[in-house]
mmCIF file of C-alpha atoms and ligand atoms in Angstrom:
data_model
loop_
_atom_site.group_PDB
_atom_site.id
_atom_site.type_symbol
_atom_site.label_atom_id
_atom_site.label_comp_id
_atom_site.label_asym_id
_atom_site.label_seq_id
_atom_site.Cartn_x
_atom_site.Cartn_y
_atom_site.Cartn_z
ATOM 1 C CA MET A 279 -77.087 64.167 -42.657
ATOM 2 C CA LYS A 280 -76.686 65.860 -39.306
ATOM 3 C CA VAL A 281 -78.480 69.148 -38.674
ATOM 4 C CA ILE A 282 -77.275 71.634 -36.058
ATOM 5 C CA ILE A 283 -79.385 74.655 -35.153
ATOM 6 C CA THR A 284 -77.118 77.457 -33.987
ATOM 7 C CA LYS A 285 -78.090 80.630 -32.171
ATOM 8 C CA ASN A 286 -76.836 82.740 -35.090
ATOM 9 C CA HIS A 287 -74.653 82.702 -38.201
ATOM 10 C CA ALA A 288 -71.581 83.687 -36.156
ATOM 11 C CA GLU A 289 -71.919 80.470 -34.169
ATOM 12 C CA SER A 290 -72.327 78.428 -37.390
ATOM 13 C CA CYS A 291 -69.070 79.968 -38.646
ATOM 14 C CA GLN A 292 -67.201 79.297 -35.386
ATOM 15 C CA LYS A 293 -68.276 75.665 -35.345
ATOM 16 C CA THR A 294 -67.378 75.190 -39.012
ATOM 17 C CA ALA A 295 -63.972 76.820 -38.546
ATOM 18 C CA ALA A 296 -63.370 74.492 -35.575
ATOM 19 C CA ILE A 297 -64.055 71.437 -37.782
ATOM 20 C CA MET A 298 -61.702 72.764 -40.450
ATOM 21 C CA ALA A 299 -59.000 73.572 -37.887
ATOM 22 C CA ASP A 300 -59.285 70.064 -36.511
ATOM 23 C CA ILE A 301 -58.715 68.585 -39.994
ATOM 24 C CA ILE A 302 -55.778 70.942 -40.618
ATOM 25 C CA ASN A 303 -54.205 69.987 -37.281
ATOM 26 C CA ASN A 304 -54.761 66.245 -37.591
ATOM 27 C CA GLN A 305 -54.085 65.407 -41.235
ATOM 28 C CA THR A 306 -50.524 65.239 -42.526
ATOM 29 C CA LYS A 307 -51.585 66.749 -45.831
ATOM 30 C CA PRO A 308 -54.992 68.321 -45.297
ATOM 31 C CA VAL A 309 -57.023 69.132 -48.386
ATOM 32 C CA LEU A 310 -59.944 71.522 -48.060
ATOM 33 C CA GLY A 311 -62.649 72.264 -50.603
ATOM 34 C CA LEU A 312 -63.531 75.938 -50.314
ATOM 35 C CA ALA A 313 -66.449 78.160 -51.263
ATOM 36 C CA THR A 314 -66.874 81.865 -51.849
ATOM 37 C CA GLY A 315 -69.830 84.137 -51.115
ATOM 38 C CA GLY A 316 -71.231 86.034 -48.163
ATOM 39 C CA THR A 317 -71.913 82.882 -46.131
ATOM 40 C CA ALA A 318 -68.255 81.832 -46.191
ATOM 41 C CA GLU A 319 -66.706 85.202 -45.321
ATOM 42 C CA GLN A 320 -67.037 84.839 -41.565
ATOM 43 C CA VAL A 321 -65.744 81.262 -41.621
ATOM 44 C CA TYR A 322 -62.546 82.605 -43.177
ATOM 45 C CA ALA A 323 -62.407 85.434 -40.635
ATOM 46 C CA GLU A 324 -62.524 82.786 -37.869
ATOM 47 C CA LEU A 325 -59.713 80.789 -39.504
ATOM 48 C CA VAL A 326 -57.597 83.940 -39.884
ATOM 49 C CA GLN A 327 -58.135 84.687 -36.206
ATOM 50 C CA LEU A 328 -57.046 81.174 -35.226
ATOM 51 C CA HIS A 329 -53.951 81.614 -37.375
ATOM 52 C CA GLN A 330 -53.149 85.001 -35.869
ATOM 53 C CA SER A 331 -53.447 83.625 -32.357
ATOM 54 C CA LYS A 332 -50.853 80.974 -33.383
ATOM 55 C CA LYS A 333 -53.309 78.106 -33.062
ATOM 56 C CA LEU A 334 -53.365 77.199 -36.740
ATOM 57 C CA SER A 335 -50.843 76.899 -39.544
ATOM 58 C CA PHE A 336 -51.802 76.324 -43.176
ATOM 59 C CA LYS A 337 -48.237 75.383 -44.217
ATOM 60 C CA ASN A 338 -49.207 71.819 -45.175
ATOM 61 C CA THR A 339 -52.726 72.598 -46.357
ATOM 62 C CA ALA A 340 -53.910 72.406 -49.960
ATOM 63 C CA THR A 341 -57.212 73.813 -51.180
ATOM 64 C CA VAL A 342 -59.489 73.435 -54.193
ATOM 65 C CA ASN A 343 -62.331 75.871 -54.785
ATOM 66 C CA LEU A 344 -65.820 75.045 -55.994
ATOM 67 C CA ASP A 345 -66.101 77.444 -58.864
ATOM 68 C CA GLU A 346 -65.032 80.548 -60.782
ATOM 69 C CA TYR A 347 -66.623 82.922 -63.256
ATOM 70 C CA VAL A 348 -65.545 82.354 -66.861
ATOM 71 C CA GLY A 349 -63.994 85.546 -68.216
ATOM 72 C CA LEU A 350 -62.855 87.250 -64.997
ATOM 73 C CA ALA A 351 -59.110 87.695 -64.456
ATOM 74 C CA PRO A 352 -57.706 86.629 -61.067
ATOM 75 C CA ASP A 353 -57.153 90.271 -60.124
ATOM 76 C CA HIS A 354 -60.759 91.269 -60.974
ATOM 77 C CA ASP A 355 -62.277 92.194 -57.626
ATOM 78 C CA GLN A 356 -65.315 89.949 -58.247
ATOM 79 C CA SER A 357 -63.329 86.895 -59.295
ATOM 80 C CA TYR A 358 -63.389 84.052 -56.805
ATOM 81 C CA ARG A 359 -59.569 83.916 -56.855
ATOM 82 C CA TYR A 360 -59.528 87.545 -55.698
ATOM 83 C CA PHE A 361 -62.100 86.731 -52.983
ATOM 84 C CA MET A 362 -60.029 83.816 -51.684
ATOM 85 C CA ASN A 363 -56.772 85.774 -51.655
ATOM 86 C CA PHE A 364 -58.470 88.691 -49.928
ATOM 87 C CA HIS A 365 -60.439 86.804 -47.269
ATOM 88 C CA LEU A 366 -58.075 83.944 -46.498
ATOM 89 C CA PHE A 367 -54.945 83.126 -48.486
ATOM 90 C CA ASN A 368 -53.159 86.475 -48.117
ATOM 91 C CA LYS A 369 -53.866 86.507 -44.369
ATOM 92 C CA VAL A 370 -52.491 83.083 -43.451
ATOM 93 C CA ASP A 371 -49.286 81.119 -44.078
ATOM 94 C CA ILE A 372 -50.653 78.998 -46.929
ATOM 95 C CA ASP A 373 -48.414 78.474 -49.962
ATOM 96 C CA LEU A 374 -50.386 79.957 -52.879
ATOM 97 C CA LYS A 375 -49.013 77.168 -55.074
ATOM 98 C CA ASN A 376 -51.132 74.770 -52.990
ATOM 99 C CA THR A 377 -54.361 76.662 -53.656
ATOM 100 C CA TYR A 378 -56.501 75.985 -56.714
ATOM 101 C CA VAL A 379 -59.203 78.191 -58.154
ATOM 102 C CA PRO A 380 -59.921 77.699 -61.869
ATOM 103 C CA LEU A 381 -58.377 80.464 -63.945
ATOM 104 C CA GLY A 382 -61.196 82.617 -65.338
ATOM 105 C CA ASN A 383 -59.443 84.441 -68.151
ATOM 106 C CA THR A 384 -57.832 81.664 -70.156
ATOM 107 C CA ASP A 385 -59.034 79.179 -72.752
ATOM 108 C CA PRO A 386 -62.104 77.708 -70.988
ATOM 109 C CA ILE A 387 -61.861 74.236 -72.534
ATOM 110 C CA THR A 388 -58.208 73.795 -71.529
ATOM 111 C CA GLU A 389 -58.928 75.174 -68.073
ATOM 112 C CA LEU A 390 -61.925 72.892 -67.604
ATOM 113 C CA LYS A 391 -59.732 69.872 -68.377
ATOM 114 C CA ALA A 392 -57.130 71.098 -65.868
ATOM 115 C CA PHE A 393 -59.878 71.555 -63.238
ATOM 116 C CA GLN A 394 -61.213 68.032 -63.844
ATOM 117 C CA GLU A 395 -57.692 66.594 -63.541
ATOM 118 C CA LYS A 396 -57.043 68.564 -60.361
ATOM 119 C CA LEU A 397 -60.239 67.212 -58.798
ATOM 120 C CA ALA A 398 -59.469 63.645 -59.865
ATOM 121 C CA SER A 399 -55.985 63.784 -58.320
ATOM 122 C CA THR A 400 -56.882 65.695 -55.145
ATOM 123 C CA PRO A 401 -59.321 63.947 -52.776
ATOM 124 C CA ARG A 402 -60.808 66.426 -50.302
ATOM 125 C CA HIS A 403 -61.074 65.811 -46.553
ATOM 126 C CA PHE A 404 -63.666 68.538 -46.256
ATOM 127 C CA GLN A 405 -65.911 70.721 -48.386
ATOM 128 C CA LEU A 406 -67.354 74.056 -47.265
ATOM 129 C CA LEU A 407 -70.710 74.946 -48.839
ATOM 130 C CA GLY A 408 -73.225 77.750 -49.027
ATOM 131 C CA VAL A 409 -76.563 77.380 -50.775
ATOM 132 C CA GLY A 410 -78.209 79.602 -53.371
ATOM 133 C CA PRO A 411 -81.740 80.940 -52.816
ATOM 134 C CA ASN A 412 -82.790 78.579 -55.654
ATOM 135 C CA GLY A 413 -81.053 75.616 -54.018
ATOM 136 C CA HIS A 414 -77.909 75.706 -56.151
ATOM 137 C CA ILE A 415 -74.709 74.196 -54.799
ATOM 138 C CA ALA A 416 -71.549 75.727 -56.259
ATOM 139 C CA PHE A 417 -72.940 76.619 -59.724
ATOM 140 C CA ASN A 418 -74.983 73.419 -60.043
ATOM 141 C CA GLU A 419 -78.210 75.160 -60.925
ATOM 142 C CA PRO A 420 -81.743 73.699 -60.773
ATOM 143 C CA SER A 421 -82.351 71.782 -63.976
ATOM 144 C CA ALA A 422 -83.825 68.541 -65.352
ATOM 145 C CA THR A 423 -80.383 66.942 -65.090
ATOM 146 C CA LEU A 424 -77.266 67.621 -63.039
ATOM 147 C CA HIS A 425 -73.654 66.798 -63.892
ATOM 148 C CA ALA A 426 -71.387 64.570 -61.842
ATOM 149 C CA ASP A 427 -68.139 66.123 -63.105
ATOM 150 C CA ALA A 428 -66.751 69.637 -63.306
ATOM 151 C CA HIS A 429 -68.246 71.558 -66.199
ATOM 152 C CA ILE A 430 -68.991 74.980 -67.613
ATOM 153 C CA VAL A 431 -72.484 76.118 -66.782
ATOM 154 C CA ASN A 432 -74.859 78.852 -67.909
ATOM 155 C CA ILE A 433 -75.559 80.707 -64.678
ATOM 156 C CA ALA A 434 -79.299 80.747 -63.842
ATOM 157 C CA ASP A 435 -81.074 84.081 -64.069
ATOM 158 C CA ALA A 436 -82.004 83.860 -60.382
ATOM 159 C CA THR A 437 -78.315 83.486 -59.482
ATOM 160 C CA ILE A 438 -77.280 86.379 -61.740
ATOM 161 C CA GLU A 439 -79.951 88.373 -59.893
ATOM 162 C CA ALA A 440 -78.667 87.246 -56.471
ATOM 163 C CA ASN A 441 -75.016 88.003 -57.351
ATOM 164 C CA ALA A 442 -75.722 91.356 -59.057
ATOM 165 C CA ARG A 443 -75.277 93.043 -55.656
ATOM 166 C CA TYR A 444 -71.536 92.563 -56.019
ATOM 167 C CA PHE A 445 -71.303 94.106 -59.511
ATOM 168 C CA ALA A 446 -71.959 97.597 -60.886
ATOM 169 C CA SER A 447 -75.042 96.244 -62.675
ATOM 170 C CA LYS A 448 -76.794 92.964 -63.432
ATOM 171 C CA ASN A 449 -75.352 93.132 -66.960
ATOM 172 C CA ASP A 450 -71.824 92.961 -65.576
ATOM 173 C CA VAL A 451 -72.398 89.557 -63.934
ATOM 174 C CA PRO A 452 -70.708 86.878 -66.091
ATOM 175 C CA LYS A 453 -73.137 84.495 -67.764
ATOM 176 C CA THR A 454 -71.030 81.330 -67.480
ATOM 177 C CA ALA A 455 -68.882 79.709 -64.801
ATOM 178 C CA PHE A 456 -66.665 76.732 -64.090
ATOM 179 C CA THR A 457 -68.135 74.572 -61.377
ATOM 180 C CA GLN A 458 -67.402 71.329 -59.601
ATOM 181 C CA GLY A 459 -70.106 68.806 -60.460
ATOM 182 C CA MET A 460 -72.432 67.308 -57.833
ATOM 183 C CA GLY A 461 -70.373 64.106 -57.990
ATOM 184 C CA ASP A 462 -67.156 66.002 -57.209
ATOM 185 C CA ILE A 463 -68.785 67.705 -54.236
ATOM 186 C CA LEU A 464 -70.229 64.487 -52.845
ATOM 187 C CA LYS A 465 -66.782 62.859 -52.986
ATOM 188 C CA ALA A 466 -65.406 65.017 -50.151
ATOM 189 C CA GLU A 467 -65.098 63.021 -46.900
ATOM 190 C CA CYS A 468 -67.025 65.576 -44.871
ATOM 191 C CA LEU A 469 -69.328 68.373 -46.014
ATOM 192 C CA ALA A 470 -70.558 71.392 -44.072
ATOM 193 C CA LEU A 471 -73.313 73.609 -45.447
ATOM 194 C CA LEU A 472 -74.185 76.846 -43.673
ATOM 195 C CA ALA A 473 -77.558 78.490 -44.163
ATOM 196 C CA THR A 474 -78.666 81.877 -42.934
ATOM 197 C CA GLY A 475 -81.080 84.551 -44.167
ATOM 198 C CA ALA A 476 -84.724 84.566 -45.225
ATOM 199 C CA ASN A 477 -83.798 84.228 -48.917
ATOM 200 C CA LYS A 478 -82.592 80.678 -48.193
ATOM 201 C CA ALA A 479 -85.969 79.591 -46.728
ATOM 202 C CA ASP A 480 -87.266 77.885 -49.849
ATOM 203 C CA ALA A 481 -84.076 75.851 -50.373
ATOM 204 C CA MET A 482 -83.874 74.901 -46.696
ATOM 205 C CA LYS A 483 -87.497 73.742 -46.615
ATOM 206 C CA LYS A 484 -86.637 71.288 -49.404
ATOM 207 C CA MET A 485 -83.542 70.219 -47.489
ATOM 208 C CA LEU A 486 -84.997 69.782 -44.043
ATOM 209 C CA LEU A 487 -88.756 69.321 -44.260
ATOM 210 C CA SER A 488 -88.832 66.506 -46.804
ATOM 211 C CA ASP A 489 -86.727 63.503 -47.753
ATOM 212 C CA GLU A 490 -87.068 64.257 -51.454
ATOM 213 C CA VAL A 491 -83.939 64.408 -53.607
ATOM 214 C CA THR A 492 -84.564 66.441 -56.746
ATOM 215 C CA THR A 493 -82.500 68.101 -59.475
ATOM 216 C CA GLU A 494 -84.858 71.069 -59.097
ATOM 217 C CA TYR A 495 -83.075 71.736 -55.776
ATOM 218 C CA PRO A 496 -79.477 70.540 -56.189
ATOM 219 C CA CYS A 497 -78.867 71.021 -52.435
ATOM 220 C CA THR A 498 -81.164 68.039 -51.748
ATOM 221 C CA PHE A 499 -78.440 65.703 -53.085
ATOM 222 C CA LEU A 500 -76.464 66.389 -49.910
ATOM 223 C CA LYS A 501 -79.028 64.204 -48.095
ATOM 224 C CA THR A 502 -77.333 61.206 -49.710
ATOM 225 C CA HIS A 503 -73.895 61.954 -48.193
ATOM 226 C CA PRO A 504 -72.970 59.924 -45.077
ATOM 227 C CA ASN A 505 -71.047 62.740 -43.385
ATOM 228 C CA CYS A 506 -72.793 66.014 -44.162
ATOM 229 C CA ILE A 507 -73.456 68.626 -41.487
ATOM 230 C CA ILE A 508 -76.016 71.378 -42.004
ATOM 231 C CA PHE A 509 -75.642 74.455 -39.815
ATOM 232 C CA ILE A 510 -78.851 76.489 -39.832
ATOM 233 C CA ASP A 511 -79.315 79.459 -37.548
ATOM 234 C CA GLN A 512 -82.271 79.727 -35.196
ATOM 235 C CA ALA A 513 -83.933 82.590 -37.117
ATOM 236 C CA LEU A 514 -84.020 80.593 -40.363
ATOM 237 C CA ALA A 515 -85.049 77.381 -38.590
ATOM 238 C CA ASP A 516 -87.967 79.289 -36.988
ATOM 239 C CA LEU A 517 -88.926 80.844 -40.318
ATOM 240 C CA ILE A 518 -89.289 77.469 -42.049
ATOM 241 C CA GLY A 519 -90.777 75.764 -38.983
ATOM 242 C CA TYR A 520 -87.872 73.335 -38.509
ATOM 243 C CA LYS A 521 -87.648 72.091 -34.924
ATOM 244 C CA GLY A 522 -84.743 69.652 -35.203
HETATM 245 C C1 F6R B 1823 -69.689 80.065 -54.212
HETATM 246 C C2 F6R B 1823 -70.747 79.071 -54.303
HETATM 247 C C3 F6R B 1823 -72.172 79.457 -54.260
HETATM 248 C C4 F6R B 1823 -72.588 80.112 -52.933
HETATM 249 C C5 F6R B 1823 -74.081 80.440 -52.942
HETATM 250 C C6 F6R B 1823 -74.481 81.204 -51.706
HETATM 251 O O1 F6R B 1823 -68.411 79.478 -54.316
HETATM 252 O O2 F6R B 1823 -70.435 77.937 -54.444
HETATM 253 O O3 F6R B 1823 -72.968 78.327 -54.485
HETATM 254 O O4 F6R B 1823 -72.290 79.255 -51.861
HETATM 255 O O5 F6R B 1823 -74.401 81.185 -54.073
HETATM 256 O O6 F6R B 1823 -73.930 82.496 -51.769
HETATM 257 P P1 F6R B 1823 -73.959 83.450 -50.504
HETATM 258 O O7 F6R B 1823 -73.131 82.813 -49.466
HETATM 259 O O8 F6R B 1823 -73.337 84.738 -51.007
HETATM 260 O O9 F6R B 1823 -75.385 83.595 -50.118
#
């Protein structure tokens, strides 16, 4: 695991977008694993900017997302499909047929099987990651055991709490989600996790101030990946006392 302290989140996003652009430009058929959430928004804004300045084309790129709420239609403004279309796909020249986000409003068991098959047949060159305040990665929530494969998960109360800001009320946050398993995530050739904000302090302490790997903080499993980059901004590094 390589840790890079950046001066702020904007710099973390620029550096991450540069890695992704490099993969897109150098692979014949680049495949990117994508994430949603506040952390990822600015990474996508950087990629859109590179596209608009004619430095980047997504014509040959395929993508697979980490997760999706069960029950939300793709045009629901809190679905992860909607997020991806809004922040990235509709602003670049990607073929939507080459983008995969599990479909939230169909038979969950059939969709889960399709998601598992997609992951098995689509090795990823790169995976973008944020981290939950409780250390979750995608929707792999702290628990006595984690799953290697894609599955349907009961979203932890802490995560429902954290995501309620995007919904009219906490009660409107879906209770279950499709998620890549930890094994799926660790199969990507290169991982980049971005961390910013005081609410990520607890998770980042477990990541950076100890060598422990524990299912209580799913993010700690990233320590076992040979090509994982953690971008942490200076303010958060200072807050947890991480010096590099
Ligand atoms: C979303 C995802 C989540 C987020 C995490 C952090 O696809 O996988 O694990 O990365 O909840 O969310 P933000 O970035 O909103 O703090």
